[in-house]
Short mmCIF file of C-alpha atoms (C1' of nucleotides) in Angstrom, two decimals:
data_model
loop_
_atom_site.label_atom_id
_atom_site.label_comp_id
_atom_site.label_asym_id
_atom_site.label_seq_id
_atom_site.Cartn_x
_atom_site.Cartn_y
_atom_site.Cartn_z
CA UNK A 1 -23.61 -22.96 24.84
CA UNK A 2 -20.11 -21.40 24.69
CA UNK A 3 -17.24 -23.37 23.41
CA UNK A 4 -13.77 -23.48 25.30
CA UNK A 5 -10.66 -22.06 23.52
CA UNK A 6 -8.80 -25.02 24.72
CA UNK A 7 -10.83 -27.17 22.43
CA UNK A 8 -11.10 -24.63 19.64
CA UNK A 9 -9.50 -25.79 16.33
CA UNK A 10 -9.30 -22.22 14.85
CA UNK A 11 -6.59 -21.48 17.33
CA UNK A 12 -4.20 -23.73 15.27
CA UNK A 13 -4.10 -21.04 12.57
CA UNK A 14 -3.31 -18.10 14.82
CA UNK A 15 -0.81 -16.91 17.63
CA UNK A 16 -3.14 -18.25 20.44
CA UNK A 17 -1.46 -21.79 19.70
CA UNK A 18 1.63 -20.53 21.44
CA UNK A 19 -0.29 -19.99 24.82
CA UNK A 20 0.19 -22.12 27.69
CA UNK A 21 -2.79 -24.14 29.24
CA UNK A 22 -3.32 -21.88 31.90
CA UNK A 23 -3.21 -18.74 29.69
CA UNK A 24 -5.75 -20.41 27.34
CA UNK A 25 -7.96 -21.07 30.22
CA UNK A 26 -7.79 -17.38 31.31
CA UNK A 27 -8.59 -16.40 27.76
CA UNK A 28 -11.58 -18.88 27.69
CA UNK A 29 -12.98 -17.59 30.81
CA UNK A 30 -12.82 -14.05 29.88
CA UNK A 31 -13.71 -14.35 26.29
CA UNK A 32 -17.09 -13.24 24.82
CA UNK A 33 -18.54 -15.23 21.66
CA UNK A 34 -20.68 -12.86 19.37
CA UNK A 35 -22.63 -13.24 16.08
CA UNK A 36 -22.39 -10.36 13.64
CA UNK A 37 -24.63 -10.15 10.62
CA UNK A 38 -23.48 -9.42 7.28
CA UNK A 39 -23.07 -5.52 6.87
CA UNK A 40 -22.68 -5.02 10.64
CA UNK A 41 -19.55 -3.34 11.88
CA UNK A 42 -17.20 -4.95 14.26
CA UNK A 43 -15.42 -1.74 15.08
CA UNK A 44 -14.72 1.56 13.52
CA UNK A 45 -11.77 3.50 12.49
CA UNK A 46 -10.40 5.65 15.24
CA UNK A 47 -12.11 3.66 18.10
CA UNK A 48 -10.10 2.56 21.12
CA UNK A 49 -10.30 -1.20 21.52
CA UNK A 50 -10.07 -2.85 24.70
CA UNK A 51 -9.53 -6.31 23.27
CA UNK A 52 -8.99 -8.22 20.19
CA UNK A 53 -11.50 -10.23 17.95
CA UNK A 54 -10.71 -13.76 16.87
CA UNK A 55 -12.79 -14.87 13.91
CA UNK A 56 -14.35 -18.30 14.20
CA UNK A 57 -16.42 -18.09 10.88
CA UNK A 58 -17.50 -15.58 8.08
CA UNK A 59 -15.28 -12.87 6.57
CA UNK A 60 -14.72 -9.25 7.58
CA UNK A 61 -13.36 -6.44 5.47
CA UNK A 62 -10.69 -4.11 7.04
CA UNK A 63 -11.14 -0.63 5.44
CA UNK A 64 -10.21 2.95 5.81
CA UNK A 65 -12.19 5.97 4.58
CA UNK A 66 -10.22 8.44 2.48
CA UNK A 67 -10.98 12.16 2.45
CA UNK A 68 -12.71 11.73 -0.76
CA UNK A 69 -15.30 9.66 0.90
CA UNK A 70 -14.23 6.25 -0.67
CA UNK A 71 -13.68 3.30 1.51
CA UNK A 72 -10.43 1.49 0.64
CA UNK A 73 -10.43 -2.27 1.69
CA UNK A 74 -7.04 -2.96 2.85
CA UNK A 75 -7.58 -6.60 3.74
CA UNK A 76 -10.16 -9.35 4.07
CA UNK A 77 -9.99 -11.46 7.23
CA UNK A 78 -11.50 -14.89 7.73
CA UNK A 79 -11.50 -18.00 10.10
CA UNK A 80 -8.44 -17.84 12.43
CA UNK A 81 -7.35 -14.27 12.11
CA UNK A 82 -6.99 -11.97 14.98
CA UNK A 83 -8.28 -8.36 14.63
CA UNK A 84 -7.23 -5.38 16.60
CA UNK A 85 -4.03 -6.82 17.65
CA UNK A 86 -1.92 -4.15 16.08
CA UNK A 87 -4.03 -1.32 17.94
CA UNK A 88 -3.85 -3.15 21.24
CA UNK A 89 -0.17 -3.65 21.08
CA UNK A 90 0.78 -0.16 19.95
CA UNK A 91 -1.70 1.10 22.41
CA UNK A 92 -3.40 3.34 19.74
CA UNK A 93 -6.73 3.90 18.31
CA UNK A 94 -7.57 1.63 15.50
CA UNK A 95 -6.46 2.63 11.95
CA UNK A 96 -9.00 0.65 10.11
CA UNK A 97 -12.83 -0.16 10.39
CA UNK A 98 -13.94 -3.74 10.27
CA UNK A 99 -17.29 -4.82 8.75
CA UNK A 100 -18.68 -8.08 8.16
CA UNK A 101 -18.98 -9.17 4.71
CA UNK A 102 -20.91 -12.42 5.55
CA UNK A 103 -22.47 -13.54 8.77
CA UNK A 104 -19.91 -14.01 11.18
CA UNK A 105 -19.10 -15.64 14.62
CA UNK A 106 -16.45 -13.91 16.48
CA UNK A 107 -14.77 -14.19 20.07
CA UNK A 108 -13.85 -10.93 21.74
CA UNK A 109 -10.82 -11.36 24.01
CA UNK A 110 -10.23 -8.54 26.55
CA UNK A 111 -7.06 -6.65 26.15
CA UNK A 112 -5.42 -7.73 29.49
CA UNK A 113 -5.52 -11.44 28.53
CA UNK A 114 -3.38 -10.61 25.60
CA UNK A 115 -1.03 -7.99 27.16
CA UNK A 116 -0.39 -10.16 30.22
CA UNK A 117 0.65 -13.06 27.98
CA UNK A 118 2.63 -10.68 25.88
CA UNK A 119 4.66 -9.79 29.03
CA UNK A 120 5.03 -13.31 30.35
CA UNK A 121 5.25 -15.70 27.44
CA UNK A 122 8.11 -14.97 25.07
CA UNK A 123 6.92 -17.63 22.77
CA UNK A 124 3.52 -16.02 22.24
CA UNK A 125 5.15 -12.72 21.56
CA UNK A 126 7.48 -14.20 19.11
CA UNK A 127 4.34 -16.06 17.38
CA UNK A 128 2.53 -12.65 17.27
CA UNK A 129 5.63 -10.91 15.85
CA UNK A 130 5.77 -13.55 13.14
CA UNK A 131 2.33 -13.11 12.11
CA UNK A 132 2.85 -9.32 11.97
CA UNK A 133 5.80 -9.68 9.97
CA UNK A 134 4.00 -11.65 7.49
CA UNK A 135 0.98 -9.12 7.40
CA UNK A 136 3.67 -6.30 6.85
CA UNK A 137 5.10 -8.10 3.83
CA UNK A 138 1.68 -8.54 2.46
CA UNK A 139 1.09 -4.82 2.91
CA UNK A 140 4.31 -3.92 1.22
CA UNK A 141 3.18 -6.02 -1.82
CA UNK A 142 -0.14 -4.43 -1.88
CA UNK A 143 1.52 -0.78 -2.00
CA UNK A 144 3.54 -2.15 -5.11
CA UNK A 145 0.43 -3.52 -6.85
CA UNK A 146 -1.40 -0.50 -6.20
CA UNK A 147 0.90 1.86 -7.70
CA UNK A 148 2.33 -0.23 -10.47
CA UNK A 149 -0.77 -2.31 -11.87
CA UNK A 150 -3.67 -1.17 -13.86
CA UNK A 151 -7.03 -1.39 -12.48
CA UNK A 152 -7.76 -4.25 -14.91
CA UNK A 153 -4.78 -6.24 -13.56
CA UNK A 154 -5.77 -5.61 -9.96
CA UNK A 155 -9.28 -6.81 -10.78
CA UNK A 156 -7.91 -9.96 -12.20
CA UNK A 157 -5.72 -10.50 -9.05
CA UNK A 158 -8.58 -9.83 -6.77
CA UNK A 159 -10.63 -12.69 -8.28
CA UNK A 160 -7.68 -14.96 -7.98
CA UNK A 161 -7.33 -13.74 -4.35
CA UNK A 162 -10.89 -14.68 -3.55
CA UNK A 163 -10.46 -18.03 -5.13
CA UNK A 164 -7.34 -18.96 -3.56
CA UNK A 165 -8.15 -17.63 -0.18
CA UNK A 166 -11.79 -18.43 0.33
CA UNK A 167 -12.30 -21.28 -2.12
CA UNK A 168 -15.02 -22.44 -4.27
CA UNK A 169 -18.25 -24.46 -3.51
CA UNK A 170 -19.13 -27.68 -5.12
CA UNK A 171 -20.49 -26.10 -8.30
CA UNK A 172 -17.30 -24.08 -8.72
CA UNK A 173 -18.71 -20.71 -7.57
CA UNK A 174 -16.50 -18.58 -5.28
CA UNK A 175 -17.34 -19.09 -1.63
CA UNK A 176 -17.17 -15.42 -0.86
CA UNK A 177 -19.48 -13.12 -2.88
CA UNK A 178 -18.56 -9.46 -2.75
CA UNK A 179 -20.69 -6.56 -4.23
CA UNK A 180 -19.24 -4.66 -7.25
CA UNK A 181 -18.77 -1.79 -4.79
CA UNK A 182 -16.77 -3.97 -2.41
CA UNK A 183 -14.60 -5.24 -5.29
CA UNK A 184 -14.23 -1.71 -6.26
CA UNK A 185 -13.12 -0.92 -3.01
CA UNK A 186 -10.62 -3.76 -2.82
CA UNK A 187 -9.16 -2.78 -6.15
CA UNK A 188 -9.16 0.87 -5.55
CA UNK A 189 -11.28 2.15 -8.33
CA UNK A 190 -14.75 3.64 -9.04
CA UNK A 191 -17.65 1.17 -8.80
CA UNK A 192 -18.68 1.76 -12.43
CA UNK A 193 -15.22 0.91 -13.65
CA UNK A 194 -15.25 -2.18 -11.50
CA UNK A 195 -18.53 -3.24 -13.18
CA UNK A 196 -17.28 -2.47 -16.73
CA UNK A 197 -14.17 -4.56 -16.13
CA UNK A 198 -16.15 -7.47 -14.88
CA UNK A 199 -18.55 -7.32 -17.63
CA UNK A 200 -15.40 -7.54 -20.07
CA UNK A 201 -14.23 -10.61 -18.09
CA UNK A 202 -17.51 -12.22 -18.51
CA UNK A 203 -17.45 -11.57 -22.29
CA UNK A 204 -14.23 -13.00 -22.58
CA UNK A 205 -15.45 -16.02 -20.66
CA UNK A 206 -12.56 -15.56 -18.15
CA UNK A 207 -15.41 -15.65 -15.41
CA UNK A 208 -19.22 -16.35 -15.37
CA UNK A 209 -21.86 -15.12 -12.99
CA UNK A 210 -25.18 -16.69 -11.75
CA UNK A 211 -27.10 -14.06 -9.88
CA UNK A 212 -24.76 -12.89 -7.15
CA UNK A 213 -22.51 -15.83 -7.51
CA UNK A 214 -19.27 -15.71 -9.54
CA UNK A 215 -17.22 -18.55 -11.08
CA UNK A 216 -13.64 -18.38 -12.41
CA UNK A 217 -13.67 -20.21 -15.84
CA UNK A 218 -10.14 -19.33 -17.01
CA UNK A 219 -7.60 -19.02 -14.21
CA UNK A 220 -4.60 -18.79 -16.34
CA UNK A 221 -6.01 -15.91 -18.32
CA UNK A 222 -6.45 -14.10 -15.08
CA UNK A 223 -3.05 -14.92 -13.91
CA UNK A 224 -1.59 -13.83 -17.07
CA UNK A 225 -3.37 -10.63 -17.15
CA UNK A 226 -2.68 -9.75 -13.54
CA UNK A 227 1.13 -10.42 -14.08
CA UNK A 228 1.08 -7.96 -17.16
CA UNK A 229 0.72 -10.06 -20.16
CA UNK B 1 38.29 2.81 15.37
CA UNK B 2 34.89 1.02 16.02
CA UNK B 3 32.50 2.58 18.46
CA UNK B 4 30.58 0.26 21.08
CA UNK B 5 26.85 -0.23 20.79
CA UNK B 6 26.66 0.32 24.52
CA UNK B 7 27.54 3.99 23.96
CA UNK B 8 25.73 4.47 20.69
CA UNK B 9 23.00 6.98 20.88
CA UNK B 10 21.16 5.89 17.84
CA UNK B 11 20.06 2.79 19.84
CA UNK B 12 17.68 4.93 21.82
CA UNK B 13 15.69 5.18 18.74
CA UNK B 14 15.07 1.55 17.93
CA UNK B 15 14.34 -1.65 19.62
CA UNK B 16 18.02 -2.35 20.72
CA UNK B 17 17.21 -0.07 23.70
CA UNK B 18 15.45 -3.04 25.18
CA UNK B 19 18.53 -5.09 25.11
CA UNK B 20 20.30 -5.94 28.47
CA UNK B 21 24.04 -5.06 28.91
CA UNK B 22 25.08 -8.39 28.18
CA UNK B 23 23.04 -8.63 25.16
CA UNK B 24 24.41 -5.45 23.93
CA UNK B 25 27.94 -6.39 24.61
CA UNK B 26 27.44 -9.50 22.45
CA UNK B 27 25.86 -7.30 19.58
CA UNK B 28 28.67 -5.02 19.91
CA UNK B 29 31.22 -7.60 19.57
CA UNK B 30 29.68 -9.34 16.58
CA UNK B 31 28.70 -6.32 14.61
CA UNK B 32 30.40 -4.81 11.65
CA UNK B 33 30.43 -1.19 10.67
CA UNK B 34 30.38 -0.45 7.13
CA UNK B 35 30.20 2.73 4.98
CA UNK B 36 27.97 2.60 2.09
CA UNK B 37 28.23 5.14 -0.82
CA UNK B 38 25.20 7.04 -2.39
CA UNK B 39 23.87 4.70 -5.09
CA UNK B 40 25.25 1.48 -3.68
CA UNK B 41 22.82 -1.35 -2.57
CA UNK B 42 22.75 -2.72 0.99
CA UNK B 43 20.80 -5.84 -0.21
CA UNK B 44 18.57 -6.92 -2.79
CA UNK B 45 15.02 -8.27 -3.10
CA UNK B 46 15.06 -12.04 -2.75
CA UNK B 47 18.34 -12.20 -1.04
CA UNK B 48 18.60 -14.31 2.10
CA UNK B 49 19.89 -12.08 4.98
CA UNK B 50 21.92 -13.44 7.68
CA UNK B 51 21.62 -10.53 9.96
CA UNK B 52 20.00 -6.94 10.22
CA UNK B 53 21.30 -3.43 9.35
CA UNK B 54 21.24 -0.56 11.90
CA UNK B 55 21.41 2.78 10.16
CA UNK B 56 23.80 5.21 11.83
CA UNK B 57 23.77 7.93 9.37
CA UNK B 58 22.56 8.70 5.90
CA UNK B 59 19.27 7.45 4.20
CA UNK B 60 18.41 4.37 2.14
CA UNK B 61 15.33 3.47 0.01
CA UNK B 62 13.50 0.33 0.48
CA UNK B 63 11.84 -0.48 -2.94
CA UNK B 64 10.54 -3.35 -4.87
CA UNK B 65 10.70 -3.99 -8.76
CA UNK B 66 7.45 -4.57 -10.42
CA UNK B 67 6.87 -6.70 -13.46
CA UNK B 68 6.75 -3.61 -15.80
CA UNK B 69 10.32 -2.71 -14.56
CA UNK B 70 9.56 0.12 -12.32
CA UNK B 71 11.00 0.44 -8.84
CA UNK B 72 8.43 1.37 -6.17
CA UNK B 73 9.85 2.94 -3.26
CA UNK B 74 7.97 1.67 -0.11
CA UNK B 75 9.82 3.63 2.55
CA UNK B 76 12.79 5.85 3.14
CA UNK B 77 14.73 4.73 6.26
CA UNK B 78 17.15 6.94 8.20
CA UNK B 79 19.25 7.13 11.44
CA UNK B 80 18.14 4.61 14.09
CA UNK B 81 15.98 2.51 11.77
CA UNK B 82 16.72 -1.34 11.70
CA UNK B 83 16.45 -2.90 8.22
CA UNK B 84 15.87 -6.55 7.42
CA UNK B 85 14.34 -7.44 10.80
CA UNK B 86 11.15 -8.66 9.08
CA UNK B 87 12.97 -11.01 6.86
CA UNK B 88 15.09 -12.52 9.65
CA UNK B 89 12.04 -12.85 11.97
CA UNK B 90 9.88 -14.56 9.44
CA UNK B 91 13.04 -16.46 8.17
CA UNK B 92 12.07 -15.45 4.66
CA UNK B 93 14.02 -13.98 1.76
CA UNK B 94 13.84 -10.11 1.75
CA UNK B 95 10.89 -8.67 0.10
CA UNK B 96 12.39 -5.39 -0.69
CA UNK B 97 15.87 -4.04 -1.97
CA UNK B 98 17.67 -1.39 0.13
CA UNK B 99 19.82 1.30 -1.78
CA UNK B 100 21.64 4.27 -0.27
CA UNK B 101 20.22 7.63 -1.35
CA UNK B 102 22.98 9.31 0.46
CA UNK B 103 26.40 8.18 1.92
CA UNK B 104 25.62 6.20 4.90
CA UNK B 105 27.14 4.53 7.71
CA UNK B 106 25.50 1.23 8.91
CA UNK B 107 26.19 -1.65 11.32
CA UNK B 108 25.51 -5.21 10.33
CA UNK B 109 24.36 -7.26 13.19
CA UNK B 110 24.48 -11.10 12.71
CA UNK B 111 21.28 -12.87 12.69
CA UNK B 112 22.07 -14.98 15.73
CA UNK B 113 22.49 -11.95 18.04
CA UNK B 114 19.02 -10.95 17.24
CA UNK B 115 17.37 -14.34 17.44
CA UNK B 116 18.99 -15.31 20.66
CA UNK B 117 17.80 -12.15 22.29
CA UNK B 118 14.26 -12.53 20.84
CA UNK B 119 14.16 -16.04 22.36
CA UNK B 120 15.46 -14.80 25.81
CA UNK B 121 14.36 -11.41 26.21
CA UNK B 122 10.66 -10.81 26.16
CA UNK B 123 11.04 -7.02 26.49
CA UNK B 124 13.19 -6.96 23.35
CA UNK B 125 10.55 -9.06 21.45
CA UNK B 126 7.73 -6.70 22.65
CA UNK B 127 9.73 -3.70 21.63
CA UNK B 128 10.50 -5.07 18.11
CA UNK B 129 6.68 -6.01 17.94
CA UNK B 130 5.69 -2.47 18.81
CA UNK B 131 8.01 -1.07 16.00
CA UNK B 132 6.37 -3.44 13.47
CA UNK B 133 3.23 -2.54 14.52
CA UNK B 134 3.72 0.97 13.92
CA UNK B 135 5.27 0.10 10.39
CA UNK B 136 2.22 -1.94 9.65
CA UNK B 137 -0.11 1.24 10.33
CA UNK B 138 2.02 3.32 8.08
CA UNK B 139 1.98 0.71 5.38
CA UNK B 140 -1.78 0.65 5.58
CA UNK B 141 -1.88 4.34 5.31
CA UNK B 142 0.26 4.20 2.26
CA UNK B 143 -1.99 1.73 0.57
CA UNK B 144 -4.91 4.15 1.16
CA UNK B 145 -3.07 7.14 -0.09
CA UNK B 146 -1.93 5.25 -3.40
CA UNK B 147 -5.27 4.12 -4.15
CA UNK B 148 -7.38 7.23 -3.37
CA UNK B 149 -5.16 10.19 -4.10
CA UNK B 150 -4.16 11.59 -7.25
CA UNK B 151 -0.56 11.83 -8.32
CA UNK B 152 -0.40 15.55 -7.56
CA UNK B 153 -1.74 15.08 -4.02
CA UNK B 154 0.71 12.35 -3.48
CA UNK B 155 3.58 14.45 -4.78
CA UNK B 156 2.58 17.29 -2.38
CA UNK B 157 2.46 14.77 0.55
CA UNK B 158 5.81 13.35 -0.45
CA UNK B 159 7.53 16.89 -0.22
CA UNK B 160 5.79 17.32 3.28
CA UNK B 161 7.22 13.95 4.15
CA UNK B 162 10.72 14.74 3.22
CA UNK B 163 10.48 18.02 5.09
CA UNK B 164 9.05 16.57 8.38
CA UNK B 165 11.08 13.39 8.45
CA UNK B 166 14.56 14.81 7.24
CA UNK B 167 14.30 18.24 7.99
CA UNK B 168 15.87 21.38 6.43
CA UNK B 169 19.26 23.09 6.60
CA UNK B 170 20.14 26.57 7.56
CA UNK B 171 18.88 28.03 4.54
CA UNK B 172 15.75 26.14 4.52
CA UNK B 173 16.48 23.63 1.79
CA UNK B 174 15.39 20.07 2.28
CA UNK B 175 18.30 17.93 3.91
CA UNK B 176 17.25 14.92 1.59
CA UNK B 177 17.54 15.45 -2.14
CA UNK B 178 16.02 12.91 -4.17
CA UNK B 179 16.32 12.69 -7.91
CA UNK B 180 13.19 13.28 -9.98
CA UNK B 181 13.18 9.46 -10.72
CA UNK B 182 13.33 8.64 -7.24
CA UNK B 183 10.56 11.11 -6.40
CA UNK B 184 8.40 9.46 -9.06
CA UNK B 185 9.21 6.08 -7.65
CA UNK B 186 8.11 7.20 -4.01
CA UNK B 187 4.89 8.61 -5.54
CA UNK B 188 4.33 5.89 -7.94
CA UNK B 189 4.19 7.60 -11.29
CA UNK B 190 6.21 8.20 -14.37
CA UNK B 191 9.41 10.25 -13.98
CA UNK B 192 7.99 12.71 -16.64
CA UNK B 193 4.79 13.25 -14.88
CA UNK B 194 6.69 13.92 -11.57
CA UNK B 195 8.92 16.51 -13.43
CA UNK B 196 5.79 18.21 -14.79
CA UNK B 197 4.24 18.47 -11.46
CA UNK B 198 7.20 19.80 -9.69
CA UNK B 199 7.58 22.29 -12.39
CA UNK B 200 4.02 23.28 -11.65
CA UNK B 201 4.71 23.63 -7.89
CA UNK B 202 7.60 25.94 -8.86
CA UNK B 203 5.44 28.00 -10.88
CA UNK B 204 2.78 28.17 -8.13
CA UNK B 205 5.80 29.17 -5.83
CA UNK B 206 4.78 26.47 -3.46
CA UNK B 207 8.48 25.15 -3.76
CA UNK B 208 11.57 26.54 -5.09
CA UNK B 209 14.84 24.91 -6.45
CA UNK B 210 18.38 25.86 -6.51
CA UNK B 211 20.46 23.18 -8.42
CA UNK B 212 19.55 19.88 -6.92
CA UNK B 213 18.03 21.50 -3.66
CA UNK B 214 14.57 22.01 -2.89
CA UNK B 215 12.82 24.35 -0.56
CA UNK B 216 9.30 24.40 0.59
CA UNK B 217 7.83 27.89 0.31
CA UNK B 218 4.29 27.35 0.99
CA UNK B 219 3.69 24.36 3.46
CA UNK B 220 -0.02 25.18 3.85
CA UNK B 221 -0.83 25.09 0.16
CA UNK B 222 0.98 21.59 -0.07
CA UNK B 223 -1.00 20.29 2.91
CA UNK B 224 -4.12 21.55 1.56
CA UNK B 225 -3.55 20.05 -1.86
CA UNK B 226 -2.56 16.75 -0.38
CA UNK B 227 -5.75 16.64 1.75
CA UNK B 228 -7.87 17.32 -1.38
CA UNK B 229 -8.80 20.81 -1.24
"C1'" DT C 1 -46.99 -10.20 -3.69
"C1'" DT C 2 -46.07 -5.70 -4.27
"C1'" DT C 3 -43.13 -2.08 -4.29
"C1'" DA C 4 -39.10 0.86 -2.79
"C1'" DA C 5 -34.46 0.58 -2.40
"C1'" DA C 6 -30.14 -1.13 -3.64
"C1'" DA C 7 -27.41 -3.09 -6.99
"C1'" DC C 8 -26.08 -3.55 -11.39
"C1'" DA C 9 -25.20 -2.02 -16.22
"C1'" DT C 10 -24.04 1.13 -20.08
"C1'" DG C 11 -23.32 5.13 -22.77
"C1'" DA C 12 -21.07 9.81 -23.41
"C1'" DT C 13 -17.67 12.65 -21.86
"C1'" DA C 14 -13.90 14.85 -19.33
"C1'" DT C 15 -9.57 14.45 -17.37
"C1'" DA C 16 -5.37 12.63 -15.44
"C1'" DT C 17 -1.64 10.15 -16.40
"C1'" DG C 18 1.39 7.47 -19.37
"C1'" DT C 19 4.33 7.15 -23.37
"C1'" DC C 20 7.17 8.68 -27.07
"C1'" DA C 21 10.30 11.93 -28.81
"C1'" DG C 22 13.16 15.60 -28.81
"C1'" DG C 23 15.61 18.91 -26.58
"C1'" DT C 24 18.77 21.40 -22.77
"C1'" DT C 25 21.16 21.44 -18.49
"C1'" DT C 26 23.99 19.58 -14.89
"C1'" DT C 27 27.22 16.31 -13.24
"C1'" DG C 28 31.25 13.67 -12.40
"C1'" DG C 29 35.41 11.51 -13.97
"C1'" DT C 30 40.06 12.10 -16.38
"C1'" DA D 1 38.69 22.29 -18.35
"C1'" DC D 2 36.56 18.99 -21.12
"C1'" DC D 3 33.45 15.37 -22.44
"C1'" DA D 4 30.21 11.77 -22.07
"C1'" DA D 5 26.63 10.38 -19.38
"C1'" DA D 6 23.17 11.43 -16.56
"C1'" DA D 7 19.61 14.14 -15.14
"C1'" DC D 8 16.23 17.41 -16.21
"C1'" DC D 9 12.64 19.37 -19.01
"C1'" DT D 10 8.71 20.09 -22.47
"C1'" DG D 11 5.60 19.22 -26.25
"C1'" DA D 12 2.33 16.02 -28.75
"C1'" DC D 13 -0.33 12.53 -28.32
"C1'" DA D 14 -2.62 8.06 -26.64
"C1'" DT D 15 -5.17 5.77 -23.38
"C1'" DA D 16 -7.05 4.38 -18.94
"C1'" DT D 17 -10.00 5.83 -15.63
"C1'" DA D 18 -13.37 8.89 -13.36
"C1'" DT D 19 -17.59 11.21 -13.72
"C1'" DC D 20 -22.29 12.12 -14.77
"C1'" DA D 21 -26.60 10.47 -16.43
"C1'" DT D 22 -30.05 7.15 -17.21
"C1'" DG D 23 -32.08 2.87 -17.40
"C1'" DT D 24 -32.60 -1.96 -15.79
"C1'" DT D 25 -32.59 -5.94 -12.67
"C1'" DT D 26 -32.30 -7.82 -8.21
"C1'" DT D 27 -33.28 -7.88 -3.37
"C1'" DA D 28 -35.68 -7.53 0.82
"C1'" DA D 29 -39.23 -5.56 3.52
"C1'" DA D 30 -44.07 -4.66 4.46
#
DNA sequence: TTTAAAACATGATATATGTCAGGTTTTGGT
DNA sequence: ACCAAAACCTGACATATATCATGTTTTAAA
């Protein structure tokens, strides 16, 4: 049982909200809803996409493999985010790979639905543009953090990011659980270094773990550290 | 004696080429041409811009100050590039500072000329969007390089970037001469480290210097190094 | 429930890079 | 042409981080 885009709440969070009724209907008729299991790829770096992916639930990592064989995670995308837009607009192969880090439900929207609307609906184009402007700002900030902060600072910032963007459950544990390896790849460090720093955070009682799950105990300390105090 | 946008060749390299005759006329009538001396700022991080800057000649660095007091250069912009677009579109304060690294000639185009056209001319919006999509890809690549390459690799890549983007003069010297400090800030390292690596490159005869000027002697070696061999 | 694989953890060590401190050279303004 | 300021350079040292090695715990599949 497929649901209709017209009644999809997710849409409020992305550029699709600027679409007209008819455009939305056309998207709805051509879209394909898929489930993706944790660990499975949505698409891979260098592929040519013939559409975009709208995330309905779950989280995906956007990463790029470097020559030394390490995967740098550039962004984590969740509910409401549209993936592959950049590639479709620039008519280029994808620059990043997308892999599910939790079970996901996504909608695949064929290229033409997007490009047609881009050509016809200036409001939509402007909305996409605003989103991309925002992404670009975020990317610039990441560049600065990567080059100017220590691994420890970045790791603290990463936990705050997880807390602020994906929230906590009733018991106070982070909703999104990343493996140490993924954490290392977000922060841009070796897995062992990530583990060591996480152990240190635990020892300091800034975070606590229970099995896979992580809880932030002292947010202020993490903020201070990430800002360099 | 001001020149008219309609007859400005620079325009071919940026999104202004998607403007109609009337729109271009309107831009031309409202624009202000300025000269900026090497070292002078165009605008500073956190400012609210009420327009964009179109670079006619010269080069500017786009940088951001980090908490530890270091300036990370995120991008070097030259002839044809439009600055401040992101900020005007997202209606946010600027995220980056722009400072001339050579004498420049720029045109200031008031916000309204841009936003009016964005609202009325879908082709223009789409063109701006394409440029921003490209910038975003570049930014993602920088993130990966920053986190996965060594300082030496990034320094090699920086020289190649200077050669490929700003070219060489008749004698084979790089057209754009950056101070060691600026080089360090592009690469994201300490000035002393930059100097040491540059000395090493000279010793290896991969580059040569004459006063301020730098010449690439062995491009292949720099390519190999930057790619990790 | 058992068992192999994956994830996690920690020590020892090497190395890249930052920092501090002291020089020399180059540059630009009068 | 001179002088102060800026840019450049080099050494010594501290430290953050990567790497390698090895062991333990957790997870998931048969």
